[in-house]
Coordinates of C-alpha atoms and ligand atoms in Angstrom, one line a residue:
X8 CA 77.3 124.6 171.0
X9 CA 75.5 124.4 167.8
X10 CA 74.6 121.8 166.0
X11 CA 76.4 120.2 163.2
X12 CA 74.1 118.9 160.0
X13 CA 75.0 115.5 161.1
X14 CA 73.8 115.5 165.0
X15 CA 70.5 117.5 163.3
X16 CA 70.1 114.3 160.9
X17 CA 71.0 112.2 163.3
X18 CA 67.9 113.8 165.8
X19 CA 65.4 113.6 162.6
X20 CA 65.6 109.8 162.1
X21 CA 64.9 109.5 165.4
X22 CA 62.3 111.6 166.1
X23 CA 60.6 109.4 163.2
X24 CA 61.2 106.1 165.0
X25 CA 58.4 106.3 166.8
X26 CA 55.6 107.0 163.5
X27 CA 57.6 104.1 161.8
X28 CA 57.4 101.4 164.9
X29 CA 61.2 100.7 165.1
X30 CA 63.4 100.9 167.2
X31 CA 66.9 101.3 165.7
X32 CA 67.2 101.9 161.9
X33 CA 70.3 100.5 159.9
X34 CA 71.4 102.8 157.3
X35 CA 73.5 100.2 154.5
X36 CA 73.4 102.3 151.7
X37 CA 76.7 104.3 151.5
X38 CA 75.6 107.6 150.4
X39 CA 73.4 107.8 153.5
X40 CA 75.9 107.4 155.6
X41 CA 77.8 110.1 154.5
X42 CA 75.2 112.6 154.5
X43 CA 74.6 111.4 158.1
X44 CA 77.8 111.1 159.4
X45 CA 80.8 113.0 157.2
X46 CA 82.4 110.0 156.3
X47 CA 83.6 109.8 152.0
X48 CA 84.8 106.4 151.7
X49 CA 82.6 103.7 149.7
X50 CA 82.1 101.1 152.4
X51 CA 80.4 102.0 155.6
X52 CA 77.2 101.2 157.6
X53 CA 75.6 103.1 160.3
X54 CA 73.4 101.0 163.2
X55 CA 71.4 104.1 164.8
X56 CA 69.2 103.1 167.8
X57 CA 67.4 105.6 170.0
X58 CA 70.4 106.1 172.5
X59 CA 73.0 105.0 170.2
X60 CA 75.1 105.3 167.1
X61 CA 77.7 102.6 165.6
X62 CA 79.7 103.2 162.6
X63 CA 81.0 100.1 160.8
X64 CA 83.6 100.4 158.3
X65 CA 86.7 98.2 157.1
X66 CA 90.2 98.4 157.6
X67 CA 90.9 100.3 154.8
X68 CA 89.3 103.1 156.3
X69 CA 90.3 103.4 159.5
X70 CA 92.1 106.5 159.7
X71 CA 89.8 108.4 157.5
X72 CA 86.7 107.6 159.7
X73 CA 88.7 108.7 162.6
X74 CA 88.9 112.0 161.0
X75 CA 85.9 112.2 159.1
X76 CA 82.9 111.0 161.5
X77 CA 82.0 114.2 163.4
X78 CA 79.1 112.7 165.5
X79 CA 79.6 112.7 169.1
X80 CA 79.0 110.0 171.3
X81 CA 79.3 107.7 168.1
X82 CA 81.0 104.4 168.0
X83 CA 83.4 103.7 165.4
X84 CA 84.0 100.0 164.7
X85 CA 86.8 98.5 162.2
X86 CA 85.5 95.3 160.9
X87 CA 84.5 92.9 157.8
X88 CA 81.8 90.9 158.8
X89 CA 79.4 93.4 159.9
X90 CA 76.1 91.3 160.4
X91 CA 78.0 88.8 162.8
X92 CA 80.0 91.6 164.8
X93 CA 76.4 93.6 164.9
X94 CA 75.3 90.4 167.0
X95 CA 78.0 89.5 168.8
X96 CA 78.8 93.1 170.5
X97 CA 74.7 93.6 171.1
X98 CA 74.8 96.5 169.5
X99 CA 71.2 96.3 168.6
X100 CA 70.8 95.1 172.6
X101 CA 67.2 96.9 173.8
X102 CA 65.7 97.5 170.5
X103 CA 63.1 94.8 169.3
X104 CA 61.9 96.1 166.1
X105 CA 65.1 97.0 163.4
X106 CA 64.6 99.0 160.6
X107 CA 66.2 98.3 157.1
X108 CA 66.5 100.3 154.1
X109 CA 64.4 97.6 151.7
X110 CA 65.0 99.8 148.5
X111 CA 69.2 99.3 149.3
X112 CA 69.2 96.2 150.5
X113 CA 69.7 92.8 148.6
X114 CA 67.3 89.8 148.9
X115 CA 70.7 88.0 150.0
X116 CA 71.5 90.4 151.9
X117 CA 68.8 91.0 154.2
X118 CA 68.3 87.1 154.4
X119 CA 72.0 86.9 156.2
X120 CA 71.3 89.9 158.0
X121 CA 67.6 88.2 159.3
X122 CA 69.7 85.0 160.0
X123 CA 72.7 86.5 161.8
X124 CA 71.2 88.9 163.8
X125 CA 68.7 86.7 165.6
X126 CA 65.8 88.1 168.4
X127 CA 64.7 91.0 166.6
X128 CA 62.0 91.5 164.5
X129 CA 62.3 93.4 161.1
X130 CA 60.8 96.4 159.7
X131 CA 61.7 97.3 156.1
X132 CA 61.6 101.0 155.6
X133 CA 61.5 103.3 152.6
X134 CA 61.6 106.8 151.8
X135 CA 62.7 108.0 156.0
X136 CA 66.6 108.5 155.5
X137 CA 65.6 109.7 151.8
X138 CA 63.3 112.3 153.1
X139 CA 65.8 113.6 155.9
X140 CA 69.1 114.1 153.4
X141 CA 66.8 115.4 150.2
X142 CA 67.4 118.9 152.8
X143 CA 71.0 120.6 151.9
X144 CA 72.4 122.8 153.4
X145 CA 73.9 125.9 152.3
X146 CA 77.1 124.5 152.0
X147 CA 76.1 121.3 150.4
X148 CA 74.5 123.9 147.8
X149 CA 77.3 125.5 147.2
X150 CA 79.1 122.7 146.6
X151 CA 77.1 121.8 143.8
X152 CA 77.4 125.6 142.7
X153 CA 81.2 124.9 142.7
X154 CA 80.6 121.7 140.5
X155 CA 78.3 123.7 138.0
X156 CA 81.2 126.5 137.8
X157 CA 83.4 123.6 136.4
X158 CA 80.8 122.6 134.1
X159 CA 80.5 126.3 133.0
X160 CA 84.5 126.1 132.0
X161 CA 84.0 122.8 130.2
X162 CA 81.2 123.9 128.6
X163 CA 83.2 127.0 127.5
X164 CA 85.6 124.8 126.2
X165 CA 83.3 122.0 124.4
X166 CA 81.7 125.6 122.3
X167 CA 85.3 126.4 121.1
X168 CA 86.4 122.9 120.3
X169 CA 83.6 121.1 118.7
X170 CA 83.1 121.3 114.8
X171 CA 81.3 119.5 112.0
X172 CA 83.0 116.4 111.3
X173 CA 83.7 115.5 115.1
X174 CA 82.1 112.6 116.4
X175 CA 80.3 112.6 119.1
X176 CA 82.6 110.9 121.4
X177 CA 85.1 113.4 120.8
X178 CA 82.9 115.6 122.7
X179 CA 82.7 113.5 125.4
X180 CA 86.2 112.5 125.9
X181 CA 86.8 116.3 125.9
X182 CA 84.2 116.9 128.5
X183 CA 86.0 113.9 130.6
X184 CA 89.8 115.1 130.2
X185 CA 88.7 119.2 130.8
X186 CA 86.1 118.6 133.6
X187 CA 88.9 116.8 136.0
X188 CA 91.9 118.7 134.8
X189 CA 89.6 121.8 136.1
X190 CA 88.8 120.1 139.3
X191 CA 85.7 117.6 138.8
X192 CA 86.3 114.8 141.3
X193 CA 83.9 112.3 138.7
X194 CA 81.4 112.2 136.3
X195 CA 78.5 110.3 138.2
X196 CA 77.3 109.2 134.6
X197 CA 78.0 108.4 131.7
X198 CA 78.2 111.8 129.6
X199 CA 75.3 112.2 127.3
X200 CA 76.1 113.7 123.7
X201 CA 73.4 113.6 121.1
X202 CA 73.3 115.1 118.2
X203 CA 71.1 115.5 114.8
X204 CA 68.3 112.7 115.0
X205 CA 70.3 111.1 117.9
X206 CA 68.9 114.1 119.7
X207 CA 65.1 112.3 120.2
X208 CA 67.0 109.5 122.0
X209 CA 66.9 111.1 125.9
X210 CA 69.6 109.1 127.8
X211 CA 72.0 108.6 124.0
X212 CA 74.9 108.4 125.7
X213 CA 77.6 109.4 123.1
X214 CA 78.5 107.0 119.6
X215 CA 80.9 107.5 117.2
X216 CA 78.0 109.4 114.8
X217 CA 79.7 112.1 112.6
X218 CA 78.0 115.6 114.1
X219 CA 77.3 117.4 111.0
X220 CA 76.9 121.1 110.0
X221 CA 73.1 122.4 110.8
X222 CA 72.6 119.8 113.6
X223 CA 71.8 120.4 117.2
X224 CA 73.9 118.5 120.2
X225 CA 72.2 117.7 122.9
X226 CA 75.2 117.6 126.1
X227 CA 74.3 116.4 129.5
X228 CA 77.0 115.9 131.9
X229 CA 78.0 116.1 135.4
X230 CA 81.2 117.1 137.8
X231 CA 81.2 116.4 141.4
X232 CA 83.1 118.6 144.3
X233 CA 83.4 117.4 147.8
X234 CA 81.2 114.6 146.9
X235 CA 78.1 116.6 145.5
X236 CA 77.4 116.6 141.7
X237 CA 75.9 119.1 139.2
X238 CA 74.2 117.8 136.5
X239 CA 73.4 119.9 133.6
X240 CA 72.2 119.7 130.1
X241 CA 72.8 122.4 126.9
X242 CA 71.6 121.8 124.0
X243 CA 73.8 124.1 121.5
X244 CA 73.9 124.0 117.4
X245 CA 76.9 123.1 115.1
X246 CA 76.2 125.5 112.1
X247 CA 73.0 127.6 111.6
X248 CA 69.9 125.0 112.5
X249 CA 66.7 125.1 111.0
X250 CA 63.8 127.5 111.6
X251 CA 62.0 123.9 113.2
X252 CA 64.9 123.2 115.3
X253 CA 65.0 127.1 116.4
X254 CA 61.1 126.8 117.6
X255 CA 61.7 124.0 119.5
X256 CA 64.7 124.6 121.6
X257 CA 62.7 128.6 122.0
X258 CA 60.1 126.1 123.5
X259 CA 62.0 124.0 126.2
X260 CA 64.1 127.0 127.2
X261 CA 60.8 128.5 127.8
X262 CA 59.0 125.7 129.9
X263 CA 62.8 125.6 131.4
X264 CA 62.5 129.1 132.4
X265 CA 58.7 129.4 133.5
X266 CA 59.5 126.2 136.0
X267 CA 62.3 127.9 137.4
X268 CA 60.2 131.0 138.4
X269 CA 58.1 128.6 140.0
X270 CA 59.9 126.3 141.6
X271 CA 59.7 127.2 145.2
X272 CA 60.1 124.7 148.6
X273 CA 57.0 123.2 149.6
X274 CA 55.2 122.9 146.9
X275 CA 54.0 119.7 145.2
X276 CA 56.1 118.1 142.5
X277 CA 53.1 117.4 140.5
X278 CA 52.3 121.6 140.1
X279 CA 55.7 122.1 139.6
X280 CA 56.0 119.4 136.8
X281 CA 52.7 121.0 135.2
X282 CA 54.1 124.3 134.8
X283 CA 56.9 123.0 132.5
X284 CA 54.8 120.2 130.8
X285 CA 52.0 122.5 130.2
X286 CA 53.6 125.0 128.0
X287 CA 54.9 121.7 126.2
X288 CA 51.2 120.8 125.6
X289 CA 50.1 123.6 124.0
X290 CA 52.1 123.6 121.4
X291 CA 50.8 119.8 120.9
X292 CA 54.6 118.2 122.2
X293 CA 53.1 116.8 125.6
X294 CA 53.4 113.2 124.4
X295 CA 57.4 114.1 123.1
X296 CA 58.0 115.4 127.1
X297 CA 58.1 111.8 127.6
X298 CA 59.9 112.2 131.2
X299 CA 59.7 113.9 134.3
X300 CA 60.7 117.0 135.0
X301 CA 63.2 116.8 137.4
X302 CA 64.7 114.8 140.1
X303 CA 66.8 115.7 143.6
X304 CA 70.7 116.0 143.7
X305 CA 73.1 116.0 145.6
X306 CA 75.9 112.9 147.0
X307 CA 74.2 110.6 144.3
X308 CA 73.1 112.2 140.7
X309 CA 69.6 111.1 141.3
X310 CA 67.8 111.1 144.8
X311 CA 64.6 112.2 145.7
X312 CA 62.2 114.1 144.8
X313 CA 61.7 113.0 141.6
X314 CA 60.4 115.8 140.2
X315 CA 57.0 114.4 138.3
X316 CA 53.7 113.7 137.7
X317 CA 53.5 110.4 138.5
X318 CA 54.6 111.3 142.3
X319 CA 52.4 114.4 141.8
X320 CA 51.6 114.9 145.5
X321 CA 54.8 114.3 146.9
X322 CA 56.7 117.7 148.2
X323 CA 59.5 119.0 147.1
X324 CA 61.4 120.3 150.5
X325 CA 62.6 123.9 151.2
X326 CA 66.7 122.7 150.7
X327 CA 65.9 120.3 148.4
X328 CA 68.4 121.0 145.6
X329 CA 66.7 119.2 142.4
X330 CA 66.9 119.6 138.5
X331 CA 64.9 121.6 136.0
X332 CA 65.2 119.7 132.7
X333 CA 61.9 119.7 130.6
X334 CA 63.0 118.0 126.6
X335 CA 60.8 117.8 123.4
X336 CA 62.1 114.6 121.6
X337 CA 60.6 114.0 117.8
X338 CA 62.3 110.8 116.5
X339 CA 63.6 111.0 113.3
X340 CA 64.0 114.6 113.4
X341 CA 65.8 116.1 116.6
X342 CA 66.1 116.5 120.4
X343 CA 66.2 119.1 123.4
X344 CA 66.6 119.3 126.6
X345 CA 67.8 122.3 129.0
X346 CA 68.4 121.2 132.4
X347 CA 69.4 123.1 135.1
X348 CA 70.2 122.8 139.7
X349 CA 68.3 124.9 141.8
X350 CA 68.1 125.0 145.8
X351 CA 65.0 125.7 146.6
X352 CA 63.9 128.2 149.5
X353 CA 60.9 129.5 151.4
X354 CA 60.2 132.0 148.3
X355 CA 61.6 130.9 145.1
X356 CA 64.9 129.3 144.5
X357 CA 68.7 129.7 143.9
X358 CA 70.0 128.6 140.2
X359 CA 73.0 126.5 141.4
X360 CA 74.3 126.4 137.3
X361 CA 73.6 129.8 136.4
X362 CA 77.3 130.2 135.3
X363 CA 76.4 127.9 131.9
X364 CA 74.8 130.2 129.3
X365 CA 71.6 128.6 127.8
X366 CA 70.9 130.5 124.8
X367 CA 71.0 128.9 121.6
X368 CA 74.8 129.2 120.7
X369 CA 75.7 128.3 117.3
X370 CA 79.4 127.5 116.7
X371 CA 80.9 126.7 113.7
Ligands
ZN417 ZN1 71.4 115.5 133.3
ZN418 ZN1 69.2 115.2 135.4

């Protein structure tokens, strides 16, 4: 019998138990869980010890983790007060040293946890579970390749409904109503739609500002399918933009591009980053690329790797889906981005939103 992604999750935590010092790991922050164990609701936790795995969840949910949690010899447990139950049935009996994910963990939290749970001692752990799910699998990619095809549509749609005079929140209340009616099961953010000067802001989420003929709108948005999200940015014009405006979107499409042929899994973020951000520099925009280049995707909109410089030595995973979104930002003037998903592989990668044209389009 193979074996699922779950079980070969499961089996990469715990080989890393030992490198880590613990003994049993629990997993609190819902996302996680699914990727480990199947389960979509929004309140679960998973207590994983070297011989053992319990799933907590709360009534709510208890047919649905029947059906959804695929791991065998796994324990499925209905109840609200997890910490105390987690004590009171031993389920951490035999392991001394408990792992906790610190970065999704309260302070008040963890201090119940700590005080409930007594004879264990605690390890706070970052980065393991983020390192074993930042790995998709080719279903998980497609997924987001399903999610990008619904962006494509809406996309289609925003270029044959926007004109001067529309504000921009127009835009993104079309983007909303046309993304679910075609399918997206959320937005995972707030849409983005910037336009004229607004464009130098990089996370403008949309205003009532007028868009007006000769300006460039900036659009970044995201749809979700079975849990996974695409995230995607176009920057299109609304009437014919300047020659200035031309140059720079020519530039970020081009870092864009370049990164893309590039992007391969193993390799550091850091060279990855450079390839974008260098092309940027020599045209003297390196201080207006004032973000990272990318970041990993997948159940949540942002996960890791993050895609920059200032994790430069970190590795970017064969499976790793992440996001290709160099921007040039000159304030008072005007904005792009380009962003687009790829999976990466052993040689190169797959472009996940290669459905959504990228080329300047110019509509009226
Ligand atoms: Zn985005
Ligand atoms: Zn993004």
């Amino acid at each position: 019998m193979t074996q699922t992604i779950q079980e070969y999750r499961i089996n990469q935590l715990r080989s890393g138990f030992d490198q880590r010092k613990i003994d049993a790991l629990i997993i609190t922050h819902v996302p996680h869980v699914a990727y480990l164990t199947g389960f979509s609701g929004s309140s679960a936790m998973l207590v994983l010890t070297r011989s053992a795995a319990h799933f907590l969840t709360d009534g709510r949910y208890t047919e649905q983790a029947r059906q959804e949690v695929r791991l065998p010899n796994v324990d499925i447990h209905i109840e609200r007060e997890w910490w105390k139950y987690v004590h009171e049935k031993k389920l951490l009996e035999g392991s001394s040293i408990v792992g906790f994910e610190a970065s999704h963990t309260s302070v008040a939290s963890a201090e119940s946890m700590k005080k409930i749970i007594t004879g264990r001692s605690w390890q706070a752990i970052v980065g393991m579970v983020e390192a074993v799910v930042m790995v998709k699998t080719r279903e998980e990619a497609n997924f987001i390749r399903e999610a990008a095809g619904i962006a494509a549509k809406t996309y289609d749609h925003v270029l044959r409904t926007t004109k001067a005079g529309m504000t921009e929140n127009d835009v993104a209340a079309e983007v909303a109503y046309i993304s679910k009616k075609l399918g997206s099961e959320s937005e995972g953010f707030e849409t983005i739609v910037a336009s004229g000067v607004r464009g130098a802001l990089p996370h403008g989420r949309s205003t009532n500002k007028v868009i007006r003929s000769g300006e460039l709108v900036t659009l970044d948005f995201g749809c979700r399918v079975q849990g996974f999200y695409s995230d995607v940015t176009r920057t299109f014009a609304v009437g014919e933009p300047s020659l200035f405006d031309r140059a720079i979107f020519d530039l970020v499409l081009r870092a864009n591009e370049a990164a893309i042929l590039a992007a391969k899994g193993g390799m550091k973020v850091g060279v990855l980053d450079a390839v974008a951000r260098d092309i940027i520099k020599e045209v003297g925009y390196g201080e207006e690329f004032a973000h990272g280049l990318g970041h990993g995707l997948g159940r949540e909109v942002h996960e890791k790797p993050s895609i920059s410089y200032r994790f430069a030595d970190e590795i970017a995973h064969v499976g790793a889906v992440i996001t290709i979104e160099p921007g040039v930002y000159l304030p008072e003037r005007c904005g792009v981005r380009v962003e687009d998903d790829v999976w990466l592989t052993e040689t190169g990668c797959e472009v996940l939103t290669e459905a959504i044209p990228k080329q300047l389009i110019i509509v009226e």
